[in-house]
Amino acid sequence: MTYLSASKSSVHLTLSLSKGKTPPISLLLLFVLLLSIAPSSQAQKTTPQFSGQAAYNLTKQLLEVAPKRFNASPGHAKAEEFIKQHFAPEAAKGNLETDTFTATTPAGLQTMHNYIVRFPGKKDGVIVLATHYETNYPLRDINFYGANDGAATTALLIEIGTILRAHPPEGYSVWLVFDDGEEAVKEWSNSDSLYGTRHLAAKWANDGTLSKIKAFIVADMCADKDLNIDQDEMSTPWLRDMLKVAAKNTGHSASVFKNDLPGLGDDHIPFRQRGVPVLDIIDLDYGPHTDATPDGYHHTDQDTLDKISAKSLQISGDLFLEMIRLINQRP
Ligand SMILES: [Zn+2]
């Protein structure tokens, strides 16, 4: 980041000035010049830094307290506590909503919870960032941990929340959604999947919230060590284009759009169906594809902490923050 290198120069100069003697005029002029090109505190406010390492550490913590998070399991409840604990300051302000609903699933009625954390901005309109936090119910009898599929993106959004707490949105409000029941309970279909986001999209259609949403951006499986964000055809074209710009601006162009993803079902779909601009930030190409594991590590007991990296979380986090900035610049 440019402001970091500028402030480093200032610090260096300040140190040399403090050694005594009256500095020559040319040095003073240089000092003034450096001060003038150093970004103001306002600029620093709008360029908060995401820490991939912090998001990685949070992923590790979440996996320790809630390794398996399938519906109605103790780990599921622990993951919910983990999310709520991290947003205690927002809860105290009334900005953490628990959206409880009952889902009709092939395994019977299940109580589910979406968590919505609101960071109010100054402009009318909302940017929503969403991730599911639960693990796949059909895989409840194997050691399926979903390090990349659910845990890392939950950590990613918690870390973004930490940044939004320190740097409240100057533009649109930003809401974080930790949604439940993304995975199929038996077998993926329109009625057996996306329970949380289908519920939320319908609720927000009824209460008028949907019309305020400028973009609904999903984080899913974007911490893979070998990260390359897919070009998802179900995402809104202008948001896909913007992601490419965000990647260029953050120096991550090599980490996007190697693969096209046609017709993917994910948490953005219920919002897309209701006309909300949507983007899925996902890398479905996860691990080596073999005869035994045609989908790589996806939905296997190999989706573990060692398959993800702080570096990839850094890339995804940078992309999310840059997307927020770019959406705010849009007329
Ligand atoms: Zn999954």
Coordinates of C-alpha atoms and ligand atoms in Angstrom, one line a residue:
M1 CA 0.0 0.0 0.0
T2 CA 1.4 3.4 -1.0
Y3 CA 0.5 5.1 2.3
L4 CA 2.6 2.6 4.2
S5 CA 5.7 3.3 2.2
A6 CA 5.1 7.1 2.5
S7 CA 4.7 7.0 6.2
K8 CA 7.9 4.9 6.5
S9 CA 9.8 7.7 4.7
S10 CA 8.3 10.2 7.1
V11 CA 9.4 8.2 10.1
H12 CA 12.9 7.9 8.7
L13 CA 13.1 11.6 8.1
T14 CA 11.7 12.5 11.5
L15 CA 14.4 10.3 13.1
S16 CA 17.2 12.0 11.2
L17 CA 15.8 15.5 12.0
S18 CA 15.7 14.7 15.7
K19 CA 19.5 14.1 15.7
G20 CA 20.0 17.8 16.3
K21 CA 21.4 20.7 14.3
T22 CA 19.2 23.0 12.2
P23 CA 18.3 21.1 9.1
P24 CA 19.1 22.7 5.7
I25 CA 16.2 24.4 3.9
S26 CA 16.3 21.8 1.2
L27 CA 15.7 19.1 3.8
L28 CA 12.8 21.1 5.3
L29 CA 11.3 21.5 1.8
L30 CA 11.6 17.7 1.3
F31 CA 9.9 17.1 4.6
V32 CA 7.0 19.4 3.7
L33 CA 6.7 17.7 0.3
L34 CA 6.6 14.3 1.9
L35 CA 3.9 15.4 4.4
S36 CA 1.9 16.7 1.5
I37 CA 2.0 13.5 -0.5
A38 CA 1.4 11.3 2.6
P39 CA -2.3 10.4 2.6
S40 CA -4.5 12.2 5.1
S41 CA -6.0 10.3 8.0
Q42 CA -9.2 10.4 5.9
A43 CA -7.5 8.3 3.2
Q44 CA -6.1 5.9 5.8
K45 CA -9.7 5.5 7.2
T46 CA -10.9 4.4 3.8
T47 CA -8.1 2.0 3.2
P48 CA -8.3 -0.4 6.1
Q49 CA -5.9 -3.4 6.0
F50 CA -7.2 -7.0 6.0
S51 CA -5.1 -9.6 7.7
G52 CA -5.1 -13.0 6.1
Q53 CA -3.1 -14.3 9.0
A54 CA -5.7 -13.1 11.5
A55 CA -8.4 -14.8 9.4
Y56 CA -6.4 -18.0 9.2
N57 CA -6.0 -17.9 13.0
L58 CA -9.7 -17.5 13.5
T59 CA -10.3 -20.4 11.1
K60 CA -8.1 -22.5 13.3
Q61 CA -9.9 -21.4 16.5
L62 CA -13.3 -22.1 14.9
L63 CA -12.2 -25.6 13.8
E64 CA -10.9 -26.3 17.3
V65 CA -14.2 -25.4 19.1
A66 CA -16.5 -26.6 16.3
P67 CA -14.8 -29.1 14.0
K68 CA -18.1 -30.6 12.8
R69 CA -21.0 -28.2 12.4
F70 CA -23.8 -30.2 10.8
N71 CA -27.4 -29.1 11.6
A72 CA -28.5 -29.8 15.1
S73 CA -25.1 -31.0 16.3
P74 CA -23.2 -29.6 19.4
G75 CA -20.6 -28.2 17.0
H76 CA -23.2 -26.3 15.1
A77 CA -24.3 -24.6 18.3
K78 CA -20.7 -23.9 19.2
A79 CA -20.1 -22.3 15.8
E80 CA -23.1 -20.1 16.5
E81 CA -21.7 -19.1 19.9
F82 CA -18.3 -18.4 18.2
I83 CA -19.9 -16.0 15.7
K84 CA -22.1 -14.3 18.4
Q85 CA -19.1 -13.8 20.7
H86 CA -17.1 -12.0 18.1
F87 CA -19.9 -9.6 17.5
A88 CA -20.7 -8.8 21.1
P89 CA -20.0 -5.1 20.5
E90 CA -22.5 -5.0 17.7
A91 CA -25.0 -7.0 19.7
A92 CA -24.7 -4.4 22.5
K93 CA -25.7 -1.7 19.9
G94 CA -28.7 -3.8 18.6
N95 CA -26.8 -4.5 15.4
L96 CA -26.7 -8.3 15.6
E97 CA -29.9 -10.0 14.6
T98 CA -30.6 -13.7 15.0
D99 CA -33.0 -14.8 12.3
T100 CA -34.5 -18.1 13.6
F101 CA -36.7 -20.2 11.3
T102 CA -37.9 -23.8 10.9
A103 CA -36.8 -25.6 7.7
T104 CA -38.7 -28.5 6.3
T105 CA -36.0 -30.9 5.2
P106 CA -35.8 -34.6 4.1
A107 CA -34.6 -35.3 7.7
G108 CA -37.7 -33.6 9.2
L109 CA -38.1 -30.1 10.7
Q110 CA -34.9 -28.4 11.6
T111 CA -34.5 -25.2 13.6
M112 CA -32.0 -22.9 11.8
H113 CA -30.4 -19.5 12.5
N114 CA -29.1 -16.8 10.2
Y115 CA -27.0 -14.1 11.9
I116 CA -27.1 -10.6 10.5
V117 CA -24.5 -8.1 11.7
R118 CA -25.1 -4.5 10.6
F119 CA -22.4 -1.8 10.2
P120 CA -24.4 1.3 9.4
G121 CA -22.9 3.6 6.7
K122 CA -23.7 7.2 5.6
K123 CA -25.3 6.5 2.3
D124 CA -28.7 5.0 1.6
G125 CA -28.2 1.4 0.5
V126 CA -26.6 -1.8 1.7
I127 CA -23.8 -4.1 0.6
V128 CA -24.3 -7.6 2.0
L129 CA -21.5 -10.1 2.4
A130 CA -22.6 -13.6 3.2
T131 CA -21.2 -17.1 4.0
H132 CA -22.7 -20.3 5.4
Y133 CA -21.1 -21.6 8.6
E134 CA -22.6 -25.1 8.9
T135 CA -21.1 -28.3 7.5
N136 CA -22.7 -30.8 5.2
Y137 CA -25.4 -32.9 7.0
P138 CA -25.0 -36.1 4.8
L139 CA -21.3 -36.1 5.8
R140 CA -22.0 -36.1 9.5
D141 CA -20.7 -39.6 10.1
I142 CA -17.2 -38.9 8.6
N143 CA -14.6 -36.4 9.8
F144 CA -15.8 -33.7 7.5
Y145 CA -14.6 -30.3 8.9
G146 CA -15.2 -28.0 6.0
A147 CA -12.0 -25.9 6.7
N148 CA -12.5 -24.3 3.3
D149 CA -16.2 -25.0 2.9
G150 CA -17.7 -22.9 5.7
A151 CA -15.0 -22.4 8.4
A152 CA -12.5 -20.1 6.5
T153 CA -15.2 -17.9 5.0
T154 CA -16.9 -17.5 8.4
A155 CA -13.5 -16.4 9.7
L156 CA -13.0 -14.1 6.7
L157 CA -16.3 -12.3 7.4
I158 CA -15.5 -12.1 11.1
E159 CA -12.2 -10.5 10.3
I160 CA -13.9 -8.1 7.9
G161 CA -16.2 -7.3 10.8
T162 CA -13.2 -6.4 12.9
I163 CA -12.1 -3.9 10.3
L164 CA -15.6 -2.4 9.9
R165 CA -15.8 -1.9 13.6
A166 CA -12.5 0.1 13.6
H167 CA -13.4 1.8 10.3
P168 CA -17.2 2.2 10.1
P169 CA -18.5 2.4 6.5
E170 CA -18.2 5.9 5.0
G171 CA -20.5 5.0 2.1
Y172 CA -23.2 2.3 2.0
S173 CA -24.0 0.2 5.1
V174 CA -22.3 -3.2 5.1
W175 CA -24.2 -6.1 6.5
L176 CA -22.5 -9.5 7.3
V177 CA -24.7 -12.5 6.9
F178 CA -23.8 -15.9 8.5
D179 CA -26.4 -18.1 7.0
D180 CA -27.4 -21.6 8.0
G181 CA -28.5 -24.6 5.9
E182 CA -26.6 -23.8 2.7
E183 CA -25.9 -27.5 2.2
A184 CA -28.3 -30.1 1.1
V185 CA -29.7 -32.3 4.0
K186 CA -30.0 -35.3 1.7
E187 CA -29.4 -34.5 -2.0
W188 CA -29.0 -31.1 -3.6
S189 CA -32.2 -29.9 -5.2
N190 CA -34.1 -26.6 -5.3
S191 CA -36.1 -27.6 -2.2
D192 CA -33.1 -29.3 -0.4
S193 CA -30.4 -26.6 -0.3
L194 CA -29.9 -22.9 0.5
Y195 CA -32.4 -23.0 3.4
G196 CA -31.0 -19.9 5.1
T197 CA -30.7 -17.7 2.1
R198 CA -34.0 -18.8 0.7
H199 CA -35.6 -17.9 4.0
L200 CA -33.8 -14.5 4.2
A201 CA -34.5 -13.5 0.6
A202 CA -38.2 -14.1 1.1
K203 CA -38.2 -12.3 4.4
W204 CA -36.4 -9.3 2.9
A205 CA -38.7 -9.3 -0.1
N206 CA -41.7 -9.0 2.3
D207 CA -40.3 -6.2 4.4
G208 CA -38.8 -4.1 1.6
T209 CA -35.1 -4.7 2.5
L210 CA -34.3 -6.2 -0.9
S211 CA -34.7 -2.9 -2.7
K212 CA -32.0 -1.4 -0.6
I213 CA -29.4 -4.0 -1.5
K214 CA -26.8 -2.7 -3.9
A215 CA -24.9 -6.1 -4.0
F216 CA -25.1 -9.4 -2.3
I217 CA -21.7 -11.0 -2.3
V218 CA -21.1 -14.6 -1.2
A219 CA -17.8 -16.0 0.2
D220 CA -17.5 -19.7 -0.3
M221 CA -14.5 -22.0 -0.5
C222 CA -12.1 -19.1 -1.2
A223 CA -9.2 -20.0 1.1
D224 CA -7.7 -22.9 -0.9
K225 CA -3.9 -22.8 -0.9
D226 CA -4.0 -23.0 -4.7
L227 CA -6.5 -20.1 -5.0
N228 CA -8.1 -19.0 -8.3
I229 CA -11.6 -17.4 -8.0
D230 CA -14.0 -18.8 -10.6
Q231 CA -15.8 -16.8 -13.2
D232 CA -19.3 -17.7 -12.0
E233 CA -21.9 -17.4 -14.7
M234 CA -24.7 -17.1 -12.2
S235 CA -23.2 -13.8 -10.9
T236 CA -24.3 -10.4 -12.2
P237 CA -22.1 -9.3 -15.1
W238 CA -21.2 -5.9 -13.8
L239 CA -20.2 -7.4 -10.5
R240 CA -18.0 -10.0 -12.3
D241 CA -16.4 -7.2 -14.3
M242 CA -15.8 -5.3 -11.1
L243 CA -14.2 -8.3 -9.5
K244 CA -11.7 -8.3 -12.3
V245 CA -11.0 -4.6 -11.7
A246 CA -10.7 -5.3 -7.9
A247 CA -8.2 -8.1 -8.6
K248 CA -6.1 -5.7 -10.8
N249 CA -6.2 -2.9 -8.2
T250 CA -5.1 -5.2 -5.4
G251 CA -2.4 -7.0 -7.5
H252 CA -4.3 -10.3 -7.5
S253 CA -5.1 -10.6 -11.2
A254 CA -3.3 -14.0 -11.4
S255 CA -5.8 -15.3 -8.8
V256 CA -9.0 -14.8 -10.6
F257 CA -11.0 -16.2 -13.5
K258 CA -8.8 -19.1 -14.6
N259 CA -12.0 -21.3 -14.7
D260 CA -15.5 -20.7 -15.8
L261 CA -18.3 -21.9 -13.5
P262 CA -21.6 -22.6 -15.3
G263 CA -24.8 -22.8 -13.4
L264 CA -23.5 -23.1 -9.9
G265 CA -26.1 -23.3 -7.1
D266 CA -24.9 -21.3 -4.1
D267 CA -26.2 -18.8 -1.6
H268 CA -26.5 -16.0 -4.1
I269 CA -29.2 -17.8 -6.2
P270 CA -32.2 -16.9 -4.0
F271 CA -31.2 -13.2 -4.3
R272 CA -30.4 -13.4 -8.0
Q273 CA -33.9 -14.8 -8.5
R274 CA -35.4 -11.8 -6.9
G275 CA -33.4 -9.3 -9.0
V276 CA -30.6 -8.4 -6.6
P277 CA -27.2 -7.9 -8.1
V278 CA -25.1 -10.9 -6.9
L279 CA -21.5 -12.2 -6.9
D280 CA -20.2 -15.5 -5.8
I281 CA -16.5 -15.4 -4.8
I282 CA -15.7 -19.1 -4.9
D283 CA -13.0 -21.4 -6.1
L284 CA -14.6 -24.8 -6.7
D285 CA -11.4 -26.3 -8.0
Y286 CA -10.1 -27.6 -4.7
G287 CA -7.3 -30.2 -4.5
P288 CA -6.3 -32.9 -7.0
H289 CA -9.1 -34.6 -8.9
T290 CA -8.6 -38.4 -8.9
D291 CA -10.9 -41.4 -9.7
A292 CA -11.6 -41.8 -6.0
T293 CA -12.1 -38.1 -5.4
P294 CA -13.4 -36.5 -8.7
D295 CA -14.3 -33.3 -6.8
G296 CA -10.9 -33.1 -5.1
Y297 CA -11.1 -32.2 -1.4
H298 CA -14.6 -30.8 -1.8
H299 CA -17.0 -32.6 0.5
T300 CA -14.3 -35.1 1.7
D301 CA -12.5 -35.6 5.0
Q302 CA -9.5 -33.9 3.3
D303 CA -11.1 -30.5 3.6
T304 CA -8.8 -29.6 6.5
L305 CA -6.8 -26.7 7.8
D306 CA -3.6 -27.7 6.1
K307 CA -5.3 -27.3 2.7
I308 CA -6.0 -23.6 3.2
S309 CA -3.6 -20.7 3.7
A310 CA -3.3 -17.2 5.2
K311 CA -2.1 -16.0 1.8
S312 CA -5.2 -17.1 0.0
L313 CA -7.4 -15.6 2.8
Q314 CA -5.4 -12.4 2.3
I315 CA -6.2 -12.4 -1.4
S316 CA -9.9 -13.0 -0.8
G317 CA -10.1 -10.4 2.0
D318 CA -8.4 -7.8 -0.2
L319 CA -10.9 -8.5 -3.0
F320 CA -13.9 -8.1 -0.6
L321 CA -12.6 -4.8 0.8
E322 CA -11.8 -3.5 -2.7
M323 CA -15.3 -4.6 -4.0
I324 CA -16.9 -2.5 -1.2
R325 CA -14.8 0.5 -2.2
L326 CA -15.6 0.1 -5.9
I327 CA -19.3 -0.4 -5.4
N328 CA -19.4 2.8 -3.4
Q329 CA -17.7 4.7 -6.3
R330 CA -20.4 3.5 -8.7
P331 CA -22.8 6.3 -9.8
Ligands
ZN1 ZN -20.2 -27.6 0.8

